[in-house]
Coordinates of C-alpha atoms and ligand atoms in Angstrom, one line a residue:
M1 CA 0.0 0.0 0.0
Q2 CA 1.4 3.4 -1.0
K3 CA 0.8 6.3 1.4
L4 CA 0.8 9.9 0.3
V5 CA 1.8 12.3 3.1
S6 CA 0.9 15.9 2.6
Q7 CA 1.1 19.0 4.7
N8 CA -2.6 19.9 4.5
F9 CA -3.0 20.9 8.1
K10 CA -1.7 23.8 10.3
S11 CA -0.6 22.1 13.5
L12 CA -1.2 19.1 15.8
Q13 CA -3.7 19.8 18.6
G14 CA -5.7 17.7 21.2
E15 CA -5.5 14.5 23.2
I16 CA -5.1 10.9 22.2
T17 CA -4.7 7.6 24.0
I18 CA -1.7 5.6 22.9
P19 CA -2.4 2.0 22.1
A20 CA -1.1 -0.9 24.2
D21 CA 2.6 -1.7 24.7
K22 CA 3.9 -4.4 22.4
S23 CA 6.7 -5.7 24.7
M24 CA 4.2 -5.9 27.6
S25 CA 1.5 -7.6 25.5
H26 CA 4.0 -10.4 24.4
R27 CA 5.1 -10.9 28.0
A28 CA 1.7 -10.9 29.6
V29 CA 0.2 -13.6 27.3
I30 CA 3.4 -15.7 27.4
F31 CA 3.8 -15.6 31.2
A32 CA 0.1 -16.1 31.8
S33 CA 0.4 -19.3 29.7
L34 CA 3.1 -20.5 32.1
A35 CA 1.1 -19.6 35.2
N36 CA -1.3 -21.9 37.0
G37 CA -4.8 -20.3 36.9
K38 CA -6.9 -17.8 35.1
S39 CA -5.3 -14.6 33.9
V40 CA -7.0 -11.6 32.4
I41 CA -5.1 -9.2 30.1
R42 CA -7.1 -6.1 29.2
N43 CA -6.1 -3.7 26.4
F44 CA -4.0 -6.3 24.6
S45 CA -2.1 -4.8 21.7
D46 CA -3.7 -5.0 18.2
G47 CA -0.3 -5.3 16.5
Q48 CA 0.5 -8.4 14.5
D49 CA 3.6 -9.2 16.6
P50 CA 1.9 -9.8 20.0
Y51 CA -0.7 -11.8 18.1
S52 CA 2.1 -14.1 17.0
S53 CA 2.9 -14.8 20.6
L54 CA -0.7 -15.3 21.5
K55 CA -1.3 -17.7 18.6
I56 CA 1.8 -19.8 19.5
C57 CA 0.7 -20.1 23.1
K58 CA -2.6 -21.4 21.9
Q59 CA -0.9 -23.9 19.5
L60 CA 1.0 -25.1 22.6
G61 CA -2.3 -26.2 24.1
I62 CA -3.2 -23.2 26.3
D63 CA -6.8 -22.2 26.5
I64 CA -6.8 -18.5 25.3
T65 CA -9.7 -16.3 24.2
L66 CA -9.5 -12.9 22.7
D67 CA -12.6 -10.8 23.0
N68 CA -12.2 -7.2 21.6
S69 CA -8.9 -6.3 23.3
T70 CA -9.3 -8.6 26.4
V71 CA -7.4 -11.8 26.5
T72 CA -8.4 -14.5 29.0
V73 CA -5.8 -17.3 29.6
N74 CA -6.8 -20.5 31.4
S75 CA -3.7 -22.5 32.1
N76 CA -2.3 -25.1 34.4
G77 CA 1.2 -23.9 33.4
I78 CA 1.9 -27.0 31.2
L79 CA 2.6 -26.6 27.5
H80 CA 2.0 -29.4 25.0
A81 CA 3.8 -30.3 21.7
Y82 CA 2.4 -28.8 18.5
D83 CA 2.7 -31.1 15.5
N84 CA 3.6 -28.3 13.1
S85 CA 6.1 -25.4 12.9
L86 CA 5.4 -22.5 15.2
D87 CA 5.3 -19.3 13.1
C88 CA 6.7 -16.2 14.8
G89 CA 5.9 -14.0 11.8
N90 CA 8.0 -10.8 11.9
S91 CA 8.5 -10.9 15.7
G92 CA 12.0 -11.3 17.2
T93 CA 10.5 -11.0 20.7
T94 CA 8.3 -14.0 20.1
M95 CA 11.1 -16.1 18.6
R96 CA 13.7 -15.3 21.3
L97 CA 11.4 -15.6 24.3
M98 CA 9.7 -18.8 23.1
A99 CA 13.2 -20.3 22.4
G100 CA 14.0 -20.0 26.1
I101 CA 10.8 -21.6 27.1
L102 CA 10.7 -24.4 24.5
A103 CA 14.4 -25.4 25.1
G104 CA 13.4 -26.8 28.6
Q105 CA 10.2 -28.7 27.7
N106 CA 9.8 -32.4 27.4
F107 CA 8.8 -32.2 23.8
N108 CA 10.3 -31.0 20.5
S109 CA 9.4 -27.8 18.6
V110 CA 10.3 -25.8 15.5
L111 CA 10.2 -22.0 15.4
I112 CA 10.0 -20.3 12.1
G113 CA 9.7 -16.7 11.0
D114 CA 9.1 -14.5 7.9
L115 CA 11.9 -13.5 5.5
S116 CA 13.1 -10.6 7.7
L117 CA 13.0 -12.6 10.9
S118 CA 14.9 -15.4 9.3
K119 CA 17.7 -13.1 8.5
R120 CA 18.1 -11.9 12.1
P121 CA 20.9 -13.3 14.4
M122 CA 19.9 -16.1 16.7
R123 CA 23.4 -17.0 17.9
R124 CA 22.8 -14.6 20.8
V125 CA 20.2 -16.9 22.3
I126 CA 21.4 -20.3 20.9
E127 CA 24.8 -20.0 22.6
P128 CA 23.7 -19.4 26.2
L129 CA 20.9 -21.9 25.8
L130 CA 23.3 -24.6 24.6
S131 CA 25.4 -24.0 27.7
M132 CA 22.3 -24.6 29.8
G133 CA 22.1 -28.1 28.2
A134 CA 19.7 -27.2 25.3
D135 CA 19.6 -28.9 22.0
I136 CA 19.0 -26.4 19.2
Q137 CA 19.7 -26.8 15.5
S138 CA 19.6 -23.8 13.2
T139 CA 20.6 -22.8 9.7
D140 CA 23.9 -20.9 10.3
D141 CA 22.5 -19.4 13.5
H142 CA 19.3 -18.3 11.8
A143 CA 15.7 -19.5 12.0
P144 CA 14.2 -22.1 11.6
L145 CA 15.2 -23.1 15.1
V146 CA 14.7 -26.9 15.6
I147 CA 14.5 -27.4 19.4
S148 CA 14.7 -30.8 21.1
G149 CA 13.4 -30.2 24.6
K150 CA 15.9 -31.1 27.4
K151 CA 16.2 -30.7 31.1
L152 CA 18.1 -27.5 31.6
H153 CA 20.6 -26.4 34.3
A154 CA 21.4 -22.9 35.5
I155 CA 24.2 -20.8 34.2
N156 CA 26.0 -17.6 35.1
Y157 CA 26.1 -15.8 31.8
S158 CA 27.6 -12.4 30.8
S159 CA 26.1 -11.1 27.6
K160 CA 28.2 -8.9 25.3
I161 CA 25.1 -7.1 24.2
A162 CA 22.4 -5.3 26.2
S163 CA 19.3 -7.0 24.8
A164 CA 16.0 -7.5 26.6
Q165 CA 15.1 -10.3 24.2
V166 CA 18.3 -12.3 25.1
K167 CA 17.9 -11.5 28.8
S168 CA 14.2 -12.6 28.7
C169 CA 15.1 -15.8 26.8
I170 CA 17.6 -16.8 29.4
L171 CA 15.5 -15.8 32.4
L172 CA 12.5 -17.8 31.0
A173 CA 14.9 -20.8 30.5
G174 CA 16.1 -20.3 34.1
L175 CA 12.5 -20.3 35.4
N176 CA 12.4 -24.0 34.5
A177 CA 16.1 -24.9 35.1
E178 CA 17.8 -26.5 38.1
G179 CA 19.8 -24.0 40.2
K180 CA 20.3 -20.2 40.1
T181 CA 20.6 -18.6 36.7
I182 CA 22.4 -15.3 36.6
F183 CA 22.3 -13.1 33.5
T184 CA 24.5 -10.0 33.3
E185 CA 24.4 -7.4 30.6
P186 CA 26.8 -4.4 29.9
Y187 CA 24.0 -1.9 30.4
T188 CA 20.4 -2.3 31.6
S189 CA 18.0 -3.1 28.8
R190 CA 14.2 -2.9 29.2
N191 CA 13.2 -4.7 32.4
H192 CA 9.5 -5.5 31.8
T193 CA 10.3 -9.3 32.1
E194 CA 11.8 -8.9 35.6
I195 CA 9.0 -6.7 36.8
L196 CA 6.2 -8.9 35.5
L197 CA 7.8 -12.1 36.6
E198 CA 8.3 -10.7 40.1
H199 CA 4.7 -9.5 40.2
M200 CA 3.6 -13.0 39.3
G201 CA 5.5 -14.6 42.1
A202 CA 8.8 -15.7 40.5
N203 CA 11.9 -16.0 42.6
I204 CA 13.9 -13.2 40.8
E205 CA 16.2 -10.5 41.9
T206 CA 18.0 -7.6 40.2
D207 CA 21.4 -6.2 41.3
K208 CA 22.7 -3.4 39.0
T209 CA 23.0 -5.0 35.5
S210 CA 22.6 -8.6 36.8
V211 CA 19.4 -10.6 37.2
C212 CA 19.2 -13.8 39.2
I213 CA 16.3 -16.3 38.8
E214 CA 15.4 -19.7 40.3
K215 CA 12.9 -22.3 39.3
S216 CA 9.5 -20.9 40.3
E217 CA 5.8 -21.4 39.9
L218 CA 3.9 -18.4 38.4
A219 CA 0.6 -17.1 39.8
P220 CA -1.9 -15.8 37.2
V221 CA -2.1 -12.1 36.5
D222 CA -4.8 -9.5 36.1
I223 CA -3.3 -6.6 34.1
E224 CA -4.4 -3.7 31.9
I225 CA -1.7 -3.0 29.4
F226 CA -0.6 0.6 29.3
G227 CA 0.3 2.6 26.2
D228 CA 3.5 2.0 24.3
I229 CA 6.3 4.7 24.7
S230 CA 7.7 3.5 21.3
S231 CA 4.4 4.3 19.6
A232 CA 4.1 7.6 21.6
A233 CA 7.6 8.5 20.3
F234 CA 6.2 9.3 16.8
F235 CA 3.7 11.8 18.3
I236 CA 6.3 13.3 20.6
A237 CA 8.5 13.9 17.6
A238 CA 5.7 15.2 15.4
A239 CA 4.5 17.7 18.0
L240 CA 8.1 18.9 18.6
V241 CA 8.7 19.7 14.9
V242 CA 5.3 20.8 13.6
P243 CA 5.0 24.5 14.4
N244 CA 2.4 25.6 17.0
S245 CA 1.6 22.0 18.1
D246 CA 0.4 21.2 21.6
I247 CA -0.8 17.7 22.3
I248 CA -1.4 15.3 25.2
L249 CA -0.7 11.6 25.0
R250 CA -2.7 9.6 27.6
N251 CA -1.7 6.4 29.4
V252 CA 1.9 5.9 28.3
G253 CA 4.4 3.5 30.0
L254 CA 7.3 5.5 31.5
N255 CA 9.5 2.7 32.7
P256 CA 13.0 4.4 32.9
T257 CA 14.6 1.5 31.1
R258 CA 12.3 2.3 28.1
A259 CA 11.9 6.0 28.3
G260 CA 15.3 7.2 27.0
I261 CA 13.6 9.3 24.4
L262 CA 12.3 11.5 27.1
E263 CA 15.8 12.0 28.5
V264 CA 17.1 12.9 25.0
A265 CA 14.2 15.2 24.4
K266 CA 14.9 17.0 27.6
Q267 CA 18.6 17.3 26.7
M268 CA 17.5 18.8 23.4
G269 CA 15.5 21.4 25.2
A270 CA 12.1 20.0 24.3
N271 CA 8.9 21.4 25.9
I272 CA 7.6 18.2 27.5
E273 CA 5.7 17.7 30.7
I274 CA 4.6 14.5 32.5
L275 CA 1.1 14.5 34.0
N276 CA -0.8 12.1 36.3
Q277 CA 2.1 9.8 37.0
R278 CA 0.9 6.4 38.5
E279 CA 1.8 2.7 38.9
I280 CA 0.4 -0.4 37.2
C281 CA 1.7 -3.8 38.2
G282 CA 5.1 -2.3 39.2
E283 CA 5.4 -0.1 36.0
I284 CA 5.3 3.7 35.9
V285 CA 2.5 5.1 33.7
G286 CA 1.6 8.7 32.9
D287 CA 0.3 11.3 30.4
I288 CA 2.8 13.3 28.3
R289 CA 2.1 16.9 27.1
I290 CA 4.3 18.0 24.2
K291 CA 4.5 21.5 22.8
Y292 CA 6.3 22.6 19.6
T293 CA 9.8 23.7 20.5
E294 CA 11.5 26.1 18.1
E295 CA 14.9 26.0 19.7
L296 CA 15.8 22.3 19.8
K297 CA 19.5 21.6 20.3
G298 CA 21.5 18.7 18.8
C299 CA 23.2 16.3 21.3
E300 CA 25.3 13.2 21.6
I301 CA 23.5 9.9 22.3
S302 CA 25.8 7.0 23.2
G303 CA 26.6 4.3 25.8
A304 CA 24.2 3.3 28.6
I305 CA 21.2 5.2 27.2
I306 CA 21.2 3.3 23.8
P307 CA 19.3 0.2 25.1
R308 CA 16.8 2.6 26.7
L309 CA 15.8 4.1 23.3
I310 CA 17.0 1.5 20.8
D311 CA 13.7 1.4 19.0
E312 CA 13.3 5.2 18.9
I313 CA 16.6 6.0 17.1
P314 CA 14.9 6.3 13.6
I315 CA 12.4 8.9 15.0
I316 CA 15.1 10.7 17.0
A317 CA 17.0 11.1 13.8
V318 CA 13.9 12.9 12.4
I319 CA 13.7 15.2 15.4
A320 CA 17.4 15.9 15.0
T321 CA 16.9 17.2 11.5
Q322 CA 15.2 20.3 13.1
A323 CA 17.6 20.8 16.0
K324 CA 20.4 23.3 16.0
G325 CA 23.8 21.8 15.4
K326 CA 24.9 18.1 15.1
T327 CA 23.2 15.1 16.7
I328 CA 25.7 12.3 17.0
I329 CA 24.4 8.7 17.6
K330 CA 27.1 6.2 18.7
D331 CA 27.3 2.7 20.2
A332 CA 24.2 1.6 18.3
S333 CA 25.6 -1.0 15.9
D334 CA 22.9 -3.5 17.0
L335 CA 20.5 -1.3 15.0
R336 CA 21.8 -3.2 12.0
N337 CA 20.1 -6.3 13.3
K338 CA 16.6 -5.0 13.7
E339 CA 13.6 -5.4 11.3
S340 CA 15.9 -3.7 8.7
D341 CA 19.5 -2.5 9.0
R342 CA 18.2 0.7 10.6
I343 CA 21.5 2.6 10.3
S344 CA 21.6 2.2 6.6
T345 CA 17.9 2.4 5.9
V346 CA 17.3 5.5 8.0
V347 CA 20.2 7.3 6.4
T348 CA 19.4 6.3 2.9
E349 CA 15.7 7.3 3.1
L350 CA 16.2 10.5 5.1
K351 CA 18.8 11.6 2.6
K352 CA 16.2 11.3 -0.2
L353 CA 14.0 13.9 1.7
G354 CA 16.9 16.3 1.9
V355 CA 18.3 15.6 5.3
D356 CA 22.0 16.2 5.9
I357 CA 22.9 12.8 7.5
E358 CA 25.9 10.6 7.5
E359 CA 26.2 6.8 8.2
T360 CA 28.8 5.6 10.7
P361 CA 29.7 2.0 11.6
D362 CA 27.7 2.2 14.9
G363 CA 25.3 5.0 14.4
M364 CA 24.8 8.2 12.4
I365 CA 25.4 12.0 12.5
V366 CA 22.6 14.4 11.7
N367 CA 23.3 18.0 10.8
G368 CA 20.2 19.8 12.0
Q369 CA 18.1 22.8 11.0
T370 CA 17.6 21.5 7.4
E371 CA 14.6 22.2 5.4
L372 CA 13.2 18.9 4.2
K373 CA 12.3 19.1 0.5
G374 CA 10.3 16.0 -0.1
G375 CA 8.6 15.6 -3.4
C376 CA 9.8 12.0 -3.7
E377 CA 9.1 8.4 -3.0
V378 CA 10.6 6.6 -0.1
E379 CA 10.9 2.9 0.9
T380 CA 10.1 1.1 4.2
Y381 CA 12.2 -2.1 3.8
H382 CA 9.4 -4.1 5.5
D383 CA 10.2 -2.1 8.7
H384 CA 7.3 -0.7 10.7
R385 CA 9.3 1.9 12.6
L386 CA 11.0 3.2 9.5
A387 CA 7.6 3.6 7.8
M388 CA 6.2 5.6 10.8
S389 CA 9.4 7.7 11.0
L390 CA 9.1 8.6 7.4
Y391 CA 5.5 9.6 7.8
V392 CA 6.4 12.0 10.6
A393 CA 9.2 13.5 8.4
G394 CA 6.6 13.8 5.7
L395 CA 4.5 16.1 7.9
I396 CA 7.3 18.8 7.6
T397 CA 8.6 18.3 4.1
K398 CA 7.9 21.2 1.6
K399 CA 6.3 18.9 -0.9
E400 CA 4.3 15.7 -0.5
I401 CA 6.0 12.4 -0.1
L402 CA 4.9 8.9 -1.2
I403 CA 5.8 6.0 1.2
N404 CA 5.8 2.6 -0.4
D405 CA 4.6 -0.6 1.4
F406 CA 3.2 1.5 4.2
E407 CA 1.1 -1.5 5.5
W408 CA 4.1 -2.6 7.5
V409 CA 2.9 -0.2 10.3
N410 CA 0.4 -2.9 11.2
I411 CA 3.2 -4.9 12.8
S412 CA 3.0 -2.7 15.8
F413 CA 0.5 0.1 15.3
P414 CA -2.6 -0.5 13.0
T415 CA -4.3 2.8 14.2
F416 CA -1.2 5.0 13.6
E417 CA -2.6 7.1 10.8
N418 CA -6.1 7.4 12.3
L419 CA -4.6 8.9 15.5
F420 CA -2.7 11.4 13.4
E421 CA -5.8 12.4 11.5
K422 CA -7.5 13.0 14.9
I423 CA -4.9 15.6 16.0
K424 CA -4.3 17.4 12.6
S425 CA -6.0 20.8 12.8
Ligands
S3P501 C1 12.3 -5.9 22.7 C2 13.6 -5.7 22.9 C3 14.4 -5.0 21.9 C4 13.6 -4.2 21.0 C5 12.4 -4.9 20.4 C6 11.5 -5.4 21.6 C7 11.5 -6.7 23.7 O1 15.2 -5.9 21.1 O2 14.4 -3.7 19.9 O3 11.6 -4.1 19.6 O4 10.3 -6.7 23.8 O5 12.2 -7.4 24.5 P1 16.6 -6.4 21.6 O6 16.5 -7.1 22.9 O7 17.1 -7.3 20.5 O8 17.5 -5.1 21.8

């Protein structure tokens, strides 16, 4: 589907509720499937990725119903073999978390994914799982993953990369392994797994960048999923760069291990305010008010903050196009392993719009305060976040832009454009 983005509005005004967090939706349905009892998950994400997790849990024999956005899971915590491949679609979270669970079952499974997921690296989960006693065959460390279930034992593992998917995979394997599993990462990545597992009664403890877990039974959960900061990010960016905008985003997750974009926005001098801060199942949630900020300043983004904003780098690059001076993004080479090589695809497509941007091995450099010309076609490379970032850039180009294969936004955010239509005034 091609999407024409034009500048037929004056500014962004009003309030919207941000749809459910994708990371939390995956975890809620997967962990509820491992729990003993009835779990209720309200406001489950309508993205395709979390649905892949839900469908696989069902195929593994768990009684799950989806009624509007409410998911009810009735489980005794025991999974059963599925006599076909389990299809993770485009979702790296589904594949990596399920690998950790399936490695320790008393049956065999095969995890497959779409073309893009089949190109993403799986060595990062295969290696630690093998050292726990798992038996996993792959094609050159890529999906399909052929898993022969084994009894696992605990490990003390130091990961070279800060990755919540790798951490969650090993913690879920550790939940069903003999002994104490310790996972350490160089910087703290999103900690939704740790918070939700603890909330559901797991024996889990965090000490700086290490997490320790022991074999535990999970209690069912009753949770209302809050809004996704990674989806909110597109509206934050749009309001900052479209003159005279003033919007409020309701019910957004503000977990500090996810909300790096707010730290960066503050550093850039953005006019942002947090309202109604509250807590849901151990997670911080609030409303965000954003006003157009004429005097944004470029900044350096590197080191420990990278995992806290890893999914927001494409849209931060769009904000940086309007900031004064240079924005330098470093230490983000893992961006090359996402739904597309996000260093190369972001730089290539923003250049087409007239952005002064340069690719580096582990990031990019954006020279700000450029007028975006537009008047061209851009590509999404089957990457939902690139599609949405280009849409936001298209709101401030001089001429209309045409985004090819825009339907990839459905991976995480089917109502993306409708919500933008609501606040264009
Ligand atoms: C996710 C973790 C991140 C992120 C992805 C979702 C998660 O991936 O990019 O969109 O839900 O755990 P990595 O763990 O590979 O950094």
